[in-house]
PDB file of C-alpha atoms and ligand atoms in Angstrom:
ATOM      1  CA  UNK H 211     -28.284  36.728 -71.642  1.00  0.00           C
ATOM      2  CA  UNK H 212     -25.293  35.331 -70.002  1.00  0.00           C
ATOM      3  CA  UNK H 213     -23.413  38.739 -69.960  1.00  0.00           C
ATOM      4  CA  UNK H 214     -26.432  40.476 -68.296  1.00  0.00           C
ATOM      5  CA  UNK H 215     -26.150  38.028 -65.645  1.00  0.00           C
ATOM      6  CA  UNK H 216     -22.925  38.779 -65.118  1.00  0.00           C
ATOM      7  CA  UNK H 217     -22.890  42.549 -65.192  1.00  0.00           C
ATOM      8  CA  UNK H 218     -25.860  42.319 -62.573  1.00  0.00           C
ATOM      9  CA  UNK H 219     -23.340  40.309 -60.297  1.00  0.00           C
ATOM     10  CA  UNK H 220     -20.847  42.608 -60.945  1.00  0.00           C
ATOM     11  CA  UNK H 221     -22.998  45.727 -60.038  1.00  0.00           C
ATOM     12  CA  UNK H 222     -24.527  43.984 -56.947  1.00  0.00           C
ATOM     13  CA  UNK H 223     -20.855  43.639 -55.604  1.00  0.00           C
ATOM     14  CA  UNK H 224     -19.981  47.289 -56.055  1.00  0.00           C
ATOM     15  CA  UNK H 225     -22.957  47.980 -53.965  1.00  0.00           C
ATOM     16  CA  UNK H 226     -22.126  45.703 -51.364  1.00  0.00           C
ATOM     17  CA  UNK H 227     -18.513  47.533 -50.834  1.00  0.00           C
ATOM     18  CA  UNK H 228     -17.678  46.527 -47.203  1.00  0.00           C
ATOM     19  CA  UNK H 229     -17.403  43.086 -47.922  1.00  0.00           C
ATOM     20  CA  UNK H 230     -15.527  43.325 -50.971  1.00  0.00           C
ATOM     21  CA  UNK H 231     -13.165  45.833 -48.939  1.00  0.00           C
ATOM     22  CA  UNK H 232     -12.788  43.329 -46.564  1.00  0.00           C
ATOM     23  CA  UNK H 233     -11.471  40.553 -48.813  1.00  0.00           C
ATOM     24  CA  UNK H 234      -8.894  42.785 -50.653  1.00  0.00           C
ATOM     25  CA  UNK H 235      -7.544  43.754 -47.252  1.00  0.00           C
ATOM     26  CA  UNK H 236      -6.925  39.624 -46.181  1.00  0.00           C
ATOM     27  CA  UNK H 237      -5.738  38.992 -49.385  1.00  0.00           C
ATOM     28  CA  UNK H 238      -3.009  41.506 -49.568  1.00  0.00           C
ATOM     29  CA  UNK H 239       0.630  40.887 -48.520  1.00  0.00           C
ATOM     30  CA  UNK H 240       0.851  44.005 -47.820  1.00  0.00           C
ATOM     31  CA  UNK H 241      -0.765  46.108 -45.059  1.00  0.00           C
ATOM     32  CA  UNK H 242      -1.172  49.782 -46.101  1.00  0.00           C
ATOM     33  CA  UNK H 243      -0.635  52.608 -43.126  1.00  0.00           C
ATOM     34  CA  UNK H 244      -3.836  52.454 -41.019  1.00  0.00           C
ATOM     35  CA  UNK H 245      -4.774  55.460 -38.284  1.00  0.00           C
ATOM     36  CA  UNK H 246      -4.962  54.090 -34.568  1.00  0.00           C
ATOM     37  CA  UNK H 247      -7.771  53.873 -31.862  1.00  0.00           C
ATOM     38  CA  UNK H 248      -9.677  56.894 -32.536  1.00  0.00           C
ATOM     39  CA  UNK H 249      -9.112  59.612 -30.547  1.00  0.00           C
ATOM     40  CA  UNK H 250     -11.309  61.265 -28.245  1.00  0.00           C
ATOM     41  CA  UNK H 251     -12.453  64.906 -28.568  1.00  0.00           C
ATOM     42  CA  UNK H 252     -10.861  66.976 -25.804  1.00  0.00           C
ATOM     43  CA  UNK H 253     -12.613  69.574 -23.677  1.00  0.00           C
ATOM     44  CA  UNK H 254     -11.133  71.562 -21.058  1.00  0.00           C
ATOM     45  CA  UNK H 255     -13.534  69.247 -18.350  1.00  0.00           C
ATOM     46  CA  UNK H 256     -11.749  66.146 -19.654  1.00  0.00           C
ATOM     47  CA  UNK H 257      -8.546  66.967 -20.593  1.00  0.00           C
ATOM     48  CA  UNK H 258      -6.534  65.903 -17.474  1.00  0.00           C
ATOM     49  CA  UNK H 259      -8.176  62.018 -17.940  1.00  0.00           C
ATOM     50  CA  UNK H 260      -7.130  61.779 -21.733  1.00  0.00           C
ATOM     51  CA  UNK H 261      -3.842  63.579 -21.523  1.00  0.00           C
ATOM     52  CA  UNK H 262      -2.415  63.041 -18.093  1.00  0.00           C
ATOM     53  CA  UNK H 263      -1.049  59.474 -19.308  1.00  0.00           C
ATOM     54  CA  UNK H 264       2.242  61.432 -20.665  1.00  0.00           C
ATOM     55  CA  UNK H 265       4.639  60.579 -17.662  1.00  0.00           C
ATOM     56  CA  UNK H 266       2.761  57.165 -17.133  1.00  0.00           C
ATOM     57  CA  UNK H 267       0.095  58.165 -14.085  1.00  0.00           C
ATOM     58  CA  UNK H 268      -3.730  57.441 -13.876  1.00  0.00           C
ATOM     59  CA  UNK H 269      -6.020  60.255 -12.665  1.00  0.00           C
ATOM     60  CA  UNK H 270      -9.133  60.750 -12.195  1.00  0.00           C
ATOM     61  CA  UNK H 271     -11.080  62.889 -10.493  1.00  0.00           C
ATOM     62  CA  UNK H 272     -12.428  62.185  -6.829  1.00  0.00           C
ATOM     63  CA  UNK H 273     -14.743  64.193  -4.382  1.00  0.00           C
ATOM     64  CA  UNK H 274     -13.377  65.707  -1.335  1.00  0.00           C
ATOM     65  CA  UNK H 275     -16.669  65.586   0.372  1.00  0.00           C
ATOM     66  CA  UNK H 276     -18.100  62.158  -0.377  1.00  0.00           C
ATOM     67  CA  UNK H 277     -14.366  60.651  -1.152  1.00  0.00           C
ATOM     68  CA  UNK H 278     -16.011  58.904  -4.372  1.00  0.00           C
ATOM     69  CA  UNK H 279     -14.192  58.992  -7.510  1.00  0.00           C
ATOM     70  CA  UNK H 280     -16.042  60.776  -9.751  1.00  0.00           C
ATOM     71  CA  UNK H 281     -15.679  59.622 -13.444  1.00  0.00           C
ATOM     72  CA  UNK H 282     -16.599  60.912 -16.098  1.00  0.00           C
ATOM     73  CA  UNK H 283     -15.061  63.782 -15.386  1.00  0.00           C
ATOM     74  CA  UNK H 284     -17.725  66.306 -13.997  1.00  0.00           C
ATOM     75  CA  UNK H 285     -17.651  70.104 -12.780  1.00  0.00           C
ATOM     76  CA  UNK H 286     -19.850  68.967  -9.295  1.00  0.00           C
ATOM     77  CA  UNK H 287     -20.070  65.316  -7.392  1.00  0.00           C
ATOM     78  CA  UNK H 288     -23.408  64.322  -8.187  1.00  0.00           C
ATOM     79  CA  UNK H 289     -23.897  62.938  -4.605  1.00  0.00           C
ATOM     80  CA  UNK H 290     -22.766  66.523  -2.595  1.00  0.00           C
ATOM     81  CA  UNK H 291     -22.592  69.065  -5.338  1.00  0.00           C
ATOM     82  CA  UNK H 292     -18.526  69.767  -4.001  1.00  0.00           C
ATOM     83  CA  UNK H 293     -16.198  70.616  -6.726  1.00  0.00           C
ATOM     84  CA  UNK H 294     -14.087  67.386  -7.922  1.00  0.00           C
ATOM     85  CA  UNK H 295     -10.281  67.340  -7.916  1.00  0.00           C
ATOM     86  CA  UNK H 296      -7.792  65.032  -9.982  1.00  0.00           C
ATOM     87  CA  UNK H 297      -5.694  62.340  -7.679  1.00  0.00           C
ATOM     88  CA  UNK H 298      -3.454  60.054  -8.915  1.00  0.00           C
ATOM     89  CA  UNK H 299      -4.745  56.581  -8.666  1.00  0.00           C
ATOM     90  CA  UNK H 300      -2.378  53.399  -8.458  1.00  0.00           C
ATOM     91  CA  UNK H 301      -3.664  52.391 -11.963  1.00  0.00           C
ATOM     92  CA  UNK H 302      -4.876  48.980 -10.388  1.00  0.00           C
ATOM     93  CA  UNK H 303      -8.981  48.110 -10.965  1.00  0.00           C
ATOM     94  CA  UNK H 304     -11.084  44.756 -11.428  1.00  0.00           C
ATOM     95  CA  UNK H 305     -12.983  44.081 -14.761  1.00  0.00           C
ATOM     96  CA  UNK H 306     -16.920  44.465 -13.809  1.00  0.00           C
ATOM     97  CA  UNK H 307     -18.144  43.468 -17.427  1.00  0.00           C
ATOM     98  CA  UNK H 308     -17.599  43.142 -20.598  1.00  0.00           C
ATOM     99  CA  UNK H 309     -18.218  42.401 -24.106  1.00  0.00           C
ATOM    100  CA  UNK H 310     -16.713  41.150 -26.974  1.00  0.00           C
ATOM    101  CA  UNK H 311     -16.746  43.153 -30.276  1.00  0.00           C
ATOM    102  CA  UNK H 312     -16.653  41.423 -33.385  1.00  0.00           C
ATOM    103  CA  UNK H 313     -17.019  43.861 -36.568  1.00  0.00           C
ATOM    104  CA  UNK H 314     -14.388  45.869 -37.306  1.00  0.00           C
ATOM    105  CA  UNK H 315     -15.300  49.629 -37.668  1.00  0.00           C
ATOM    106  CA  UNK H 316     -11.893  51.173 -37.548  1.00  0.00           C
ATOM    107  CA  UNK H 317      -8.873  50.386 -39.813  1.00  0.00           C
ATOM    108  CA  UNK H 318      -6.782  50.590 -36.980  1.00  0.00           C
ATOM    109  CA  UNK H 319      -8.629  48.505 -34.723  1.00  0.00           C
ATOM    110  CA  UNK H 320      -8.718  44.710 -35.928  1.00  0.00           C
ATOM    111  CA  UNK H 321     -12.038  42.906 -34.422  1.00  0.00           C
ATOM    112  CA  UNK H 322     -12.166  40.951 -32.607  1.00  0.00           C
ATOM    113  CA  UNK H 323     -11.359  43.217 -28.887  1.00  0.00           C
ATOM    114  CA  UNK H 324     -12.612  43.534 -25.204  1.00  0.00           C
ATOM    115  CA  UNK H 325     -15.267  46.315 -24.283  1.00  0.00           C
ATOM    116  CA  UNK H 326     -14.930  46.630 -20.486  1.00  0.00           C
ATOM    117  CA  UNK H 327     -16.076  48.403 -17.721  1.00  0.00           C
ATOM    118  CA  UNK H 328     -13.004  48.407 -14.813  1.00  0.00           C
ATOM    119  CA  UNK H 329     -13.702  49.769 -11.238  1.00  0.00           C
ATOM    120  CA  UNK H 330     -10.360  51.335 -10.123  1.00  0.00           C
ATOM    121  CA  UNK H 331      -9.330  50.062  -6.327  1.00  0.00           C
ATOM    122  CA  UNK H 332      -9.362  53.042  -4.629  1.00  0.00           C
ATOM    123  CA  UNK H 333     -13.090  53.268  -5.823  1.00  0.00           C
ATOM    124  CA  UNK H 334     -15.102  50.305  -7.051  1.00  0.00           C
ATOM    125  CA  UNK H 335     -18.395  51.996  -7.286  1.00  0.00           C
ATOM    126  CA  UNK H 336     -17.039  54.137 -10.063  1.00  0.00           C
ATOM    127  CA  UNK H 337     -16.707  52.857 -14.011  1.00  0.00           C
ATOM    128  CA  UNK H 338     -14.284  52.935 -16.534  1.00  0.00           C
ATOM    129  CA  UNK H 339     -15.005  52.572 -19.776  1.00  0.00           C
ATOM    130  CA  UNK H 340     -12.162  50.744 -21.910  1.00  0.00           C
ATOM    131  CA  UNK H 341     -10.656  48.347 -23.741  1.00  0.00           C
ATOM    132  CA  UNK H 342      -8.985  45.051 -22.400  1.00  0.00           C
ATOM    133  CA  UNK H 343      -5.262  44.411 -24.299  1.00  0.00           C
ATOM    134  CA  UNK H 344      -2.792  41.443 -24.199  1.00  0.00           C
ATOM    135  CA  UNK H 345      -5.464  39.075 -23.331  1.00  0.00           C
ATOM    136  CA  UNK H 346      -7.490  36.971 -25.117  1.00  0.00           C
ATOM    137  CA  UNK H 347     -11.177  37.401 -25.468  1.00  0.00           C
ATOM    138  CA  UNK H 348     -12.060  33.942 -24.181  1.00  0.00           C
ATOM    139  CA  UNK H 349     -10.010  34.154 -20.422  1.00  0.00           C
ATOM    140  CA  UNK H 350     -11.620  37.702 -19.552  1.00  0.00           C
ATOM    141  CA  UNK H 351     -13.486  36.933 -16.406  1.00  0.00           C
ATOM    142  CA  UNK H 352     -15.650  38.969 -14.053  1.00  0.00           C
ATOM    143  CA  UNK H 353     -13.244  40.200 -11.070  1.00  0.00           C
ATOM    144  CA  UNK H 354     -10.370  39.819 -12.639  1.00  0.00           C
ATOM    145  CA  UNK H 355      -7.356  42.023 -11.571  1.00  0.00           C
ATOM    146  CA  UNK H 356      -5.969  44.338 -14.550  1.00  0.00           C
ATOM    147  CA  UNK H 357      -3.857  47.587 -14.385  1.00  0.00           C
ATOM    148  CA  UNK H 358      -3.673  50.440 -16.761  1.00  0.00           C
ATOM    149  CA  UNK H 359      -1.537  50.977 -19.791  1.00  0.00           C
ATOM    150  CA  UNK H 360      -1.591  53.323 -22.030  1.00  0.00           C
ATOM    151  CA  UNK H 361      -1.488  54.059 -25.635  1.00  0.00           C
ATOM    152  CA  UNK H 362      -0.359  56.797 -27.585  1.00  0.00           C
ATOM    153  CA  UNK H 363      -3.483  58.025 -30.084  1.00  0.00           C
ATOM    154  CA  UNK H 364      -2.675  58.776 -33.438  1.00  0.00           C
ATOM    155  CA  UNK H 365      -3.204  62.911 -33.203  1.00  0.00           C
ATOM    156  CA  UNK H 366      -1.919  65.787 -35.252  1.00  0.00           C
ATOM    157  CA  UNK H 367      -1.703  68.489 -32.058  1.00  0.00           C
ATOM    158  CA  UNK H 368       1.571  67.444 -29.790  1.00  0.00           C
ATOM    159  CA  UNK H 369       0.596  69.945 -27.186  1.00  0.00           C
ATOM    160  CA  UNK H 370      -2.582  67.547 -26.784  1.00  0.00           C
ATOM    161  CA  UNK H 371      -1.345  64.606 -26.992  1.00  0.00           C
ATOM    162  CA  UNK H 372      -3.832  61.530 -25.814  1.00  0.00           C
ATOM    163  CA  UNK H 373      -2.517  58.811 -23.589  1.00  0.00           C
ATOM    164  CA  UNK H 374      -5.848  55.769 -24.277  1.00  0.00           C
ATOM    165  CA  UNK H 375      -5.901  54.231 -20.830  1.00  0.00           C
ATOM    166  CA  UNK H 376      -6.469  51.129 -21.427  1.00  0.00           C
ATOM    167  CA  UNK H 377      -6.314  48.178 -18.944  1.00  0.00           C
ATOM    168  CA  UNK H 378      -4.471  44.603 -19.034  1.00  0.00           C
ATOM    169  CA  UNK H 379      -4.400  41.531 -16.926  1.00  0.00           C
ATOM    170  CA  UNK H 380      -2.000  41.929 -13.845  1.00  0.00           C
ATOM    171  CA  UNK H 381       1.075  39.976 -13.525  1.00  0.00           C
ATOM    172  CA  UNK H 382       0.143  37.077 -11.238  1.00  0.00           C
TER     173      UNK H 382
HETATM  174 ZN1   ZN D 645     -19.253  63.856  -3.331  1.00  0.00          ZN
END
């Protein structure tokens, strides 16, 4: 009777295989090779955002009729229908909001980290969707001043390589 018990336990865990996963992983002393940030899928519309972090500059794309910044990346300006084109921006924006993820759902991406949307300077009415780095969870405030950096994502294709921008408090 007792070793049916125990085989049910046993077969209940096996089922249940994210939390035993997760207990091998804190127990071990050593930390096998884990993939980064995921990377996004590149199209020939958003290309210049995901890639143009190579030599360290932030661009986006902005209207020439309406002057907005225009992100995502879109083939017309939604306000004036005129043709978007990429700018350099100083890399500088204010968090808007945010949230604090908790579960981990990639190897290479230890919960928990900041969900933020940052409004660049040059354009506040326009969104960023990113992460918040080298800050802790707890002192992320609404207006606070950040400034991009980017990261390297973990890709096979060199000629594509993917800069994540991603945004951190600025120096005081
Ligand atoms: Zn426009």
């Amino acid at each position: 009777m007792a070793q049916h018990r125990a085989r049910d336990v046993n077969s209940q865990r096996a089922r249940h295989c994210r939390p035993v996963h997760l207990r091998r992983r804190a127990g071990s002393p050593v930390t096998p090779p884990v993939p980064g940030r995921p990377a996004p899928e590149l199209s020939e519309l958003n290309r210049p955002y995901w890639t143009s972090g190579a030599d360290g500059a932030f661009r986006m794309q902005r209207c020439p009729g309406c002057e907005r910044v225009v992100h995502p990346p879109a083939l017309r300006c939604q306000y004036d229908h005129a043709a978007p084109e990429w700018i350099t921006l100083s890399g500088k924006g204010i968090v808007e909001s945010w949230t604090v993820n908790h579960h981990a759902f990639f190897p290479g991406l230890p919960a928990p980290y900041v969900i933020a949307f940052v409004n660049p300077v040059e354009d506040i009415r326009a969104r960023v969707l990113t992460n918040l780095v080298g800050v802790a969870p707890d002192d992320v405030h609404a207006g606070m001043a950040v400034r991009v950096v980017f990261e390297r994502a973990d890709t096979d294709d060199s000629e594509q390589a993917v800069y994540l921008p991603m945004f951190t408090p600025e120096a005081p």
